[in-house]
mmCIF file of C-alpha atoms in Angstrom:
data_model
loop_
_atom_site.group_PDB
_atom_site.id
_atom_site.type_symbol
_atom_site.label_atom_id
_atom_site.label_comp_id
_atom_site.label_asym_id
_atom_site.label_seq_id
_atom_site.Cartn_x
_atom_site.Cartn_y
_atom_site.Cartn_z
ATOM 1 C CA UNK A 172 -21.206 31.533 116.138
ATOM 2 C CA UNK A 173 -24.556 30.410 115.057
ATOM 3 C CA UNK A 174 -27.544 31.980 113.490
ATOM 4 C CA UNK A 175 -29.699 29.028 112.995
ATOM 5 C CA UNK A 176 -31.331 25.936 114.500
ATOM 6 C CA UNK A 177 -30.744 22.722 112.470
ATOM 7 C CA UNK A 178 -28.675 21.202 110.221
ATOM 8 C CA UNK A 179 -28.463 18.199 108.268
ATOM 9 C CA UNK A 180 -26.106 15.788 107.894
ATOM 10 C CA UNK A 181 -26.542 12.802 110.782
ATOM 11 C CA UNK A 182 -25.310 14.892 114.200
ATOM 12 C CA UNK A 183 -24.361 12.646 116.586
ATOM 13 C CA UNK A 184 -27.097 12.469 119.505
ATOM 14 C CA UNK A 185 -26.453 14.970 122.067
ATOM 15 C CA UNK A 186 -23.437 17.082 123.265
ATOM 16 C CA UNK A 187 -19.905 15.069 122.061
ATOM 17 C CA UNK A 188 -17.181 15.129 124.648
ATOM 18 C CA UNK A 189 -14.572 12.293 124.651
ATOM 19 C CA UNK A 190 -13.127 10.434 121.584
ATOM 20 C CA UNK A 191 -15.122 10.819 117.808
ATOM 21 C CA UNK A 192 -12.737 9.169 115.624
ATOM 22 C CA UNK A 193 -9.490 7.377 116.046
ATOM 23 C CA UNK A 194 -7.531 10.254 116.662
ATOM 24 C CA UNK A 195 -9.160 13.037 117.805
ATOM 25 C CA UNK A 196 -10.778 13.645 120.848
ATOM 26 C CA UNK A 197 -12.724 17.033 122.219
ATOM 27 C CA UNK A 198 -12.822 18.251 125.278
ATOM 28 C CA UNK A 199 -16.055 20.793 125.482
ATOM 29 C CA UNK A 200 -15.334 24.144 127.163
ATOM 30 C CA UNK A 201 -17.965 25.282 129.477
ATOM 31 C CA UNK A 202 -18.651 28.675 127.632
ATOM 32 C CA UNK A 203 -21.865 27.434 126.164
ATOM 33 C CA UNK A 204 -24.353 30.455 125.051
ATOM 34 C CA UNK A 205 -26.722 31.199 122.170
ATOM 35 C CA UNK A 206 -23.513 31.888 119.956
ATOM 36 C CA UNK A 207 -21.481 29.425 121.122
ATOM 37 C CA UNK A 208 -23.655 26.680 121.322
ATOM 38 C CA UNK A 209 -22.611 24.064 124.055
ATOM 39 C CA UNK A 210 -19.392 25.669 123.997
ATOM 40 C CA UNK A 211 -15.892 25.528 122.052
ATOM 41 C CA UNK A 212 -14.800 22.481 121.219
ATOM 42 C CA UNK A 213 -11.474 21.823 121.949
ATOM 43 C CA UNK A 214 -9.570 19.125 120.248
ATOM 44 C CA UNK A 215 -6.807 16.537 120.964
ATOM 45 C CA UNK A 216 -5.695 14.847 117.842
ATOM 46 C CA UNK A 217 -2.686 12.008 117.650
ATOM 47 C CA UNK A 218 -1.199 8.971 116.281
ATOM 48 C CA UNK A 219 -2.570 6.310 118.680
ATOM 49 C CA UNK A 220 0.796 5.405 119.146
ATOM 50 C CA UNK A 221 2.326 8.383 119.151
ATOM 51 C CA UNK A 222 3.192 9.350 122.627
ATOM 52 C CA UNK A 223 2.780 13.254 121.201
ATOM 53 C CA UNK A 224 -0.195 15.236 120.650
ATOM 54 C CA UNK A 225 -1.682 18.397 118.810
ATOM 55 C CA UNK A 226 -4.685 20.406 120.238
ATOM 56 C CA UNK A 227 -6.525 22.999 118.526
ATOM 57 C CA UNK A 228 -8.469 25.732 119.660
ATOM 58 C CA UNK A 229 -7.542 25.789 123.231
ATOM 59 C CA UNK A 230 -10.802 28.269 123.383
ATOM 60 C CA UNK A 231 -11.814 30.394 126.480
ATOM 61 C CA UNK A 232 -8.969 31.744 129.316
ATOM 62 C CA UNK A 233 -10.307 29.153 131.287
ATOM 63 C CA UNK A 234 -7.227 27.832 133.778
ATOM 64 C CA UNK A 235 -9.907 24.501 134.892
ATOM 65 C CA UNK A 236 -10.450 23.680 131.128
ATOM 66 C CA UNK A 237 -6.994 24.196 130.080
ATOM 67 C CA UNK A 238 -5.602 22.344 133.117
ATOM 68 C CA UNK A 239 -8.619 19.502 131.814
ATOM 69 C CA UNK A 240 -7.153 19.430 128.247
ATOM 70 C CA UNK A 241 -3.510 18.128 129.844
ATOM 71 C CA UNK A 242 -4.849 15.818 132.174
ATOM 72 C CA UNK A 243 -7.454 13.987 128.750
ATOM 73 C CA UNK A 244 -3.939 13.963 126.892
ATOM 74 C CA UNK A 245 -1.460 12.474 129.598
ATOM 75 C CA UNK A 246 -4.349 9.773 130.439
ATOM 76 C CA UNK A 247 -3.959 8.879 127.046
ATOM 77 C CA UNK A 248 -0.132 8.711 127.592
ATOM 78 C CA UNK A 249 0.161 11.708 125.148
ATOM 79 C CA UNK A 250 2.411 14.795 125.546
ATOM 80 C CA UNK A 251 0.595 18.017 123.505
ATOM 81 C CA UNK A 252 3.726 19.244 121.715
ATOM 82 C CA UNK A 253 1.803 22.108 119.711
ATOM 83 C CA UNK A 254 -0.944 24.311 119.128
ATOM 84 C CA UNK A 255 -2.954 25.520 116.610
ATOM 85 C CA UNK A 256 -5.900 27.590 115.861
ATOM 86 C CA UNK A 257 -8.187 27.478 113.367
ATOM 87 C CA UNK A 258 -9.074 31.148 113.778
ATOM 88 C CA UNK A 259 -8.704 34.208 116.547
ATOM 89 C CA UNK A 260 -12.304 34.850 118.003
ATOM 90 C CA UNK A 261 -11.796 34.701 121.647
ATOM 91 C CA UNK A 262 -14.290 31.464 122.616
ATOM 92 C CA UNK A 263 -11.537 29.879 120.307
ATOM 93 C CA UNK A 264 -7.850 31.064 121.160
ATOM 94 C CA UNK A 265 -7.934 33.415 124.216
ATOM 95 C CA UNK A 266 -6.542 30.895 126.020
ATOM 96 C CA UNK A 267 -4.532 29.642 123.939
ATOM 97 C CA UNK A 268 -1.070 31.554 124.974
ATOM 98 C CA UNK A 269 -1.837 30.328 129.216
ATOM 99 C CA UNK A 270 -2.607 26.902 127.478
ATOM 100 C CA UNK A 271 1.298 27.405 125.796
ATOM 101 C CA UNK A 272 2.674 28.129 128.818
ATOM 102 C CA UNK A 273 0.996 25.005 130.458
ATOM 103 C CA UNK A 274 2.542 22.792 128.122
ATOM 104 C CA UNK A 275 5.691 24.910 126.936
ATOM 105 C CA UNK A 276 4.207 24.528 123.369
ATOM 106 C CA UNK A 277 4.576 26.915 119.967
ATOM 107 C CA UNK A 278 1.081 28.401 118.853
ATOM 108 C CA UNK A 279 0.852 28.439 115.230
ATOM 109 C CA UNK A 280 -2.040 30.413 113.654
ATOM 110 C CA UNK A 281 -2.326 31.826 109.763
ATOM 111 C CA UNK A 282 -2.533 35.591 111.818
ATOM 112 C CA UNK A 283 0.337 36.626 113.014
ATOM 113 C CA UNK A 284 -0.817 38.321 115.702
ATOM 114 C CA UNK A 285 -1.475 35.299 117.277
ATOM 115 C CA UNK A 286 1.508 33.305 116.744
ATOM 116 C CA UNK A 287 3.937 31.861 119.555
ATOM 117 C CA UNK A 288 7.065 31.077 118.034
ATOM 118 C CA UNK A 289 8.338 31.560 114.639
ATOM 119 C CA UNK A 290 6.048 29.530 112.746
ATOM 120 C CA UNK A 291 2.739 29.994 111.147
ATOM 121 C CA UNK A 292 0.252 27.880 108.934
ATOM 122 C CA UNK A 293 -0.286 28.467 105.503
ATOM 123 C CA UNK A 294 -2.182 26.986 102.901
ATOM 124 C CA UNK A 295 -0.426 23.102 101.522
ATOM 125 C CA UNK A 296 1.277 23.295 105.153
ATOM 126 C CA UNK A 297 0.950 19.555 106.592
ATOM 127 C CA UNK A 298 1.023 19.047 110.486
ATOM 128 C CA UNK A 299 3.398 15.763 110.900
ATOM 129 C CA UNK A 300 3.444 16.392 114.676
ATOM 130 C CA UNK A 301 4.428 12.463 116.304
ATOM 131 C CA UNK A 302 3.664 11.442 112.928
ATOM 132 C CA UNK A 303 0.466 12.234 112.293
ATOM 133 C CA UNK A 304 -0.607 13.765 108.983
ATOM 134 C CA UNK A 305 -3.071 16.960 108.797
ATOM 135 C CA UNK A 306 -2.943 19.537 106.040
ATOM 136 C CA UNK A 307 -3.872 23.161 106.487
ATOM 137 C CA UNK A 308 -7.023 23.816 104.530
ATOM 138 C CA UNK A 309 -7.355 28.011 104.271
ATOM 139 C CA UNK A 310 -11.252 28.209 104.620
ATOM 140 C CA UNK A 311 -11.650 32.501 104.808
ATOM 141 C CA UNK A 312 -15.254 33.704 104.886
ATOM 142 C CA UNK A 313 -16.384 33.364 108.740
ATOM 143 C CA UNK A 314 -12.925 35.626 109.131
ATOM 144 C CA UNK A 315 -9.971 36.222 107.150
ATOM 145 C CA UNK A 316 -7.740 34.540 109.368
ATOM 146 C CA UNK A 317 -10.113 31.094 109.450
ATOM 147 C CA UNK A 318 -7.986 27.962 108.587
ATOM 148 C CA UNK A 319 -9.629 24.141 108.683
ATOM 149 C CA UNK A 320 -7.733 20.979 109.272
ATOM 150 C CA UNK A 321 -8.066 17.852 106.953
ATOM 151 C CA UNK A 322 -7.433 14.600 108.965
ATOM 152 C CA UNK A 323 -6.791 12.178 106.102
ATOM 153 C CA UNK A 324 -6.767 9.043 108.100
ATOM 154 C CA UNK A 325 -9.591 9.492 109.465
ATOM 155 C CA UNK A 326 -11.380 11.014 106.608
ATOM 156 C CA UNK A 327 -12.184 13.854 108.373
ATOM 157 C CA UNK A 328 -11.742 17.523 108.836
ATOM 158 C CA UNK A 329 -11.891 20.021 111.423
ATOM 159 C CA UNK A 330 -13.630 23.033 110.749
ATOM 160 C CA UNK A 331 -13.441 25.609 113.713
ATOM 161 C CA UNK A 332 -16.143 27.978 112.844
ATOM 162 C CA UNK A 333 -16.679 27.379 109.098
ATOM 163 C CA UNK A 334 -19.176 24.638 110.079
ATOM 164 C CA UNK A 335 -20.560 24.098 112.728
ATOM 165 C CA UNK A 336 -22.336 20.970 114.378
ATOM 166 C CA UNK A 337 -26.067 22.638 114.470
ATOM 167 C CA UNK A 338 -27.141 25.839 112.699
ATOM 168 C CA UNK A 339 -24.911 27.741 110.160
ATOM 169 C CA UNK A 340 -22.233 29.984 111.136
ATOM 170 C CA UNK A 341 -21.832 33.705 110.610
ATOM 171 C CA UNK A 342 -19.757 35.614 108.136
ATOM 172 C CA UNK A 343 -18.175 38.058 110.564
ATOM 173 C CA UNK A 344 -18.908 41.381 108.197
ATOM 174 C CA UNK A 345 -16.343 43.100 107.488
ATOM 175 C CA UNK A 346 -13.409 40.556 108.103
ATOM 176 C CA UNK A 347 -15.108 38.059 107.344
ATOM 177 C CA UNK A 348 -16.835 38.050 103.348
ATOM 178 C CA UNK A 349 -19.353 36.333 101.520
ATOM 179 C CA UNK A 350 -17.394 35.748 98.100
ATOM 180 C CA UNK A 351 -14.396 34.194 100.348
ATOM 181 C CA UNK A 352 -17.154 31.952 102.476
ATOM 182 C CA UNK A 353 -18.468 30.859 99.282
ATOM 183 C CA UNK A 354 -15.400 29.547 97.987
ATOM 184 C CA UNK A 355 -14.455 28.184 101.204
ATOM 185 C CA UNK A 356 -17.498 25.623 101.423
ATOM 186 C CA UNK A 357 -16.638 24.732 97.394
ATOM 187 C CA UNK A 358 -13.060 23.924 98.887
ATOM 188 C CA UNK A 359 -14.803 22.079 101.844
ATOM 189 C CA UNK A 360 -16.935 20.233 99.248
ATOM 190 C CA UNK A 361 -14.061 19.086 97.340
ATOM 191 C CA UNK A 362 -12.626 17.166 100.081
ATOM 192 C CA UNK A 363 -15.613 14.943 99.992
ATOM 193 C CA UNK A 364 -16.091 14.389 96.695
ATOM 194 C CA UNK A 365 -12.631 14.197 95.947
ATOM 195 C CA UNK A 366 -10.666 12.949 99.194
ATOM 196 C CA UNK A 367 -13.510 10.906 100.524
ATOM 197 C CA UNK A 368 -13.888 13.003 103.737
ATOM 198 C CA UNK A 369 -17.292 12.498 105.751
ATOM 199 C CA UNK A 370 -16.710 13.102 108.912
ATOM 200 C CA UNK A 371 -16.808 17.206 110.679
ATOM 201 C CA UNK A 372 -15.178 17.697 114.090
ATOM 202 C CA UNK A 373 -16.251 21.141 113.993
ATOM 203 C CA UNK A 374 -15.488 24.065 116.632
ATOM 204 C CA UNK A 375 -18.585 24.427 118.180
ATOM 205 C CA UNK A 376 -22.133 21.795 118.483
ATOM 206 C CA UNK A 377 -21.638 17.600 117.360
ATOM 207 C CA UNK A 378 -19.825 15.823 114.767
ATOM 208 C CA UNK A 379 -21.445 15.266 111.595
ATOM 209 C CA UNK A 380 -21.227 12.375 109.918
ATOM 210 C CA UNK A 381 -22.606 13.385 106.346
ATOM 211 C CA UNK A 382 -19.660 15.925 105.676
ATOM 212 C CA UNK A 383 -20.958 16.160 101.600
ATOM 213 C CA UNK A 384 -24.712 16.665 103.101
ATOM 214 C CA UNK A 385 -23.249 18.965 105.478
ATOM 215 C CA UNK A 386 -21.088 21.187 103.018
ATOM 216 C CA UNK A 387 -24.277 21.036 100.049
ATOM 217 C CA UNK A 388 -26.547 22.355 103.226
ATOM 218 C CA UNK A 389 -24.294 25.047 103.824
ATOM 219 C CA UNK A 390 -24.116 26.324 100.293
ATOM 220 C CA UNK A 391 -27.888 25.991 99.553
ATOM 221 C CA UNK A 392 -28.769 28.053 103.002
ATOM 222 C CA UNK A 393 -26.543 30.306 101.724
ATOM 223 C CA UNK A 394 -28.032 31.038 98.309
ATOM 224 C CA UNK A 395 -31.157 30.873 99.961
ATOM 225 C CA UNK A 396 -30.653 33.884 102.373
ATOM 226 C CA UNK A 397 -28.717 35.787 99.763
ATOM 227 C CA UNK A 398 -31.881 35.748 97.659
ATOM 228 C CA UNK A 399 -34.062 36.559 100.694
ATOM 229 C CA UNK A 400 -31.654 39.939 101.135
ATOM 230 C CA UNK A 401 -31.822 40.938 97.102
ATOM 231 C CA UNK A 402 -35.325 40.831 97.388
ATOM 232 C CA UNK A 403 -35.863 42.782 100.874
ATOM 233 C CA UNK A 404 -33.563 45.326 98.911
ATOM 234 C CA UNK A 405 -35.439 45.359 95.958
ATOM 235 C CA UNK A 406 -38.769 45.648 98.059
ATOM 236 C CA UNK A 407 -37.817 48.893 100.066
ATOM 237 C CA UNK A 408 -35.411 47.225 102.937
ATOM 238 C CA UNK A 409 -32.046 49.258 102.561
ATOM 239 C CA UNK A 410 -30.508 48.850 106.262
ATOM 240 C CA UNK A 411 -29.127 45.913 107.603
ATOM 241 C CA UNK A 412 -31.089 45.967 110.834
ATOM 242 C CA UNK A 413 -34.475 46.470 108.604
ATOM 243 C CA UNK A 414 -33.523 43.868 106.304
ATOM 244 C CA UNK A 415 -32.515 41.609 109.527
ATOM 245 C CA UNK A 416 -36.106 41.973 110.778
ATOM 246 C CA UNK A 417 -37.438 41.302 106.983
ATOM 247 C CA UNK A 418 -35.610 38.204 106.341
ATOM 248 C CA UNK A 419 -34.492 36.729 109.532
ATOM 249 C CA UNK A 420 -37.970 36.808 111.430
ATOM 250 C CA UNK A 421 -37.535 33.251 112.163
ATOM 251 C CA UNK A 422 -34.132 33.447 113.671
ATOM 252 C CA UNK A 423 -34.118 34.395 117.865
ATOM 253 C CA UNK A 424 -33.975 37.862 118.232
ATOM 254 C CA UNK A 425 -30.924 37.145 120.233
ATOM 255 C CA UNK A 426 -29.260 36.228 117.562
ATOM 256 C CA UNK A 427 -30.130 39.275 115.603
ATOM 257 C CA UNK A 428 -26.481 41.211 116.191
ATOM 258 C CA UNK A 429 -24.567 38.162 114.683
ATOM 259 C CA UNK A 430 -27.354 37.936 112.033
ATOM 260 C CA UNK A 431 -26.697 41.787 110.879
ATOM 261 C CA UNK A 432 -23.093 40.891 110.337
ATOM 262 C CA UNK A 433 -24.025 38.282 108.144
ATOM 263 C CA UNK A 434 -26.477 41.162 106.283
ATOM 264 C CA UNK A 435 -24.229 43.255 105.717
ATOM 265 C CA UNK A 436 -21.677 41.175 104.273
ATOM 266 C CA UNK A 437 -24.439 39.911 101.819
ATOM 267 C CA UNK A 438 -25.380 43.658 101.174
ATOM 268 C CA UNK A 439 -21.514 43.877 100.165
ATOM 269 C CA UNK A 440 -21.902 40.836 98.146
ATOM 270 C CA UNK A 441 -24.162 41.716 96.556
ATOM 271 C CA UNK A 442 -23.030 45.236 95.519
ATOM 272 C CA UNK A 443 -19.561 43.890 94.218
ATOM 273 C CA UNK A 444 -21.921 41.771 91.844
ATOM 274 C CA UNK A 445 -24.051 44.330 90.415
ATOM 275 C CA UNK A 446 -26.986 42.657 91.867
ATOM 276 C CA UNK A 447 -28.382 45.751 93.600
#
């Protein structure tokens, strides 16, 4: 879900598979492409002596990486006992009701429509799964549904598709909205300022280590491209795909689709503002 190349904030050297903090360990799906970069990450997070375990983002309908998730778990003498996703796009939760009946988990998931068992997430829920503590951080923007995961022991937070490892993620026009992104890095932000988070497990691409650097990269990019759009407006560039070609020459043309979302929910932005 990326529309750029690189991104501050100290990325760990090369593609991250295995443990990256205490408790939480990925296990990379092998659905890598230009918008997923290496692939999802899927991750195992746990007590370390908890003999329980929650995994999010299960990612592709992929019965070898599913089966793979289990088998990283049980080496580490951990049961997964639930599921959750941080939001619905396919590289993230298709397989996430095969990986529930693998391990005869619940799914929990802020939509609904994606839910297995009674339960959702909501914003202030905390995750106290085998005793580990992780609060629900709503984090709408890339889509409405998108939820990130604050890890306080760790001093981390996982962030699906609202940041990613390398490049900058796409605002998924029209679920997903500029105004809501926005606000969702400020919330981001405020965990590491003000609950001393630094680390990103994010859904796709390495962990970052400079969450703060991270976050303020985010926000600047996007204030950045917004004012490349008002001015491609104000120069003559009224459709998305011309204003794509305007402003995101520098961006693989492969990319271009995912960038036109992103276009048009800054052309929306930017119209709710009075700006053009």
């Amino acid at each position: 879900m990326t529309e750029a190349a690189a991104l501050p904030g100290q990325p760990r050297g090369g593609v991250l598979s295995g443990p990256a903090t205490d408790r939480a360990v990925n296990v990379l799906a092998p659905n890598a492409s230009a918008m997923t970069l290496d692939g999802t990450n899927t991750w195992i997070v746990a007590e370390p002596d908890s003999p329980l375990a929650v995994v999010i983002d299960p990612g592709p309908l992929d019965d070898a990486h599913l089966s793979r998730v289990v088998e990283t778990a049980e080496k580490a003498g951990k049961r997964v006992a639930l599921t959750l996703l941080t939001h619905g796009h396919p590289d993230h939760a298709e397989g996430a009701a095969r990986f529930a009946e693998l391990t005869r988990t619940h799914v929990r998931a802020l939509d609904p429509a994606l839910r297995l068992g009674d339960e959702g997430l909501a914003a202030g829920d905390v995750i106290t799964t085998g005793g580990l503590e992780m609060r629900v951080v709503p984090t709408p923007g890339h889509t409405a549904d998108s939820l990130c995961f604050h890890l306080p022991a760790d001093r981390a937070v996982l962030t699906g598709d609202t940041v990613l490892g390398r490049g900058t993620t796409v605002v998924a026009h029209p679920d997903g909205r500029l105004g809501d992104y926005l606000d969702s890095l400020r919330r981001l932000r405020s965990l590491t300022v003000d609950d001393g988070v630094h680390t990103v497990l994010p859904g796709h691409g390495p962990v970052l280590e400079d969450a703060q650097g991270a976050v303020e990269f985010y926000l600047a990019h996007r204030a950045h491209r917004l004012a490349q759009v008002e001015t491609a407006v104000e120069n003559g560039h009224t459709e998305a795909s011309d204003v794509v070609a305007h402003v995101y020459a520098d961006v693989d043309r492969s990319l271009w689709p995912a960038a036109e979302l992103s276009v048009r929910a800054q052309l929306e932005y930017l119209r709710e503002h009075g700006l053009i």
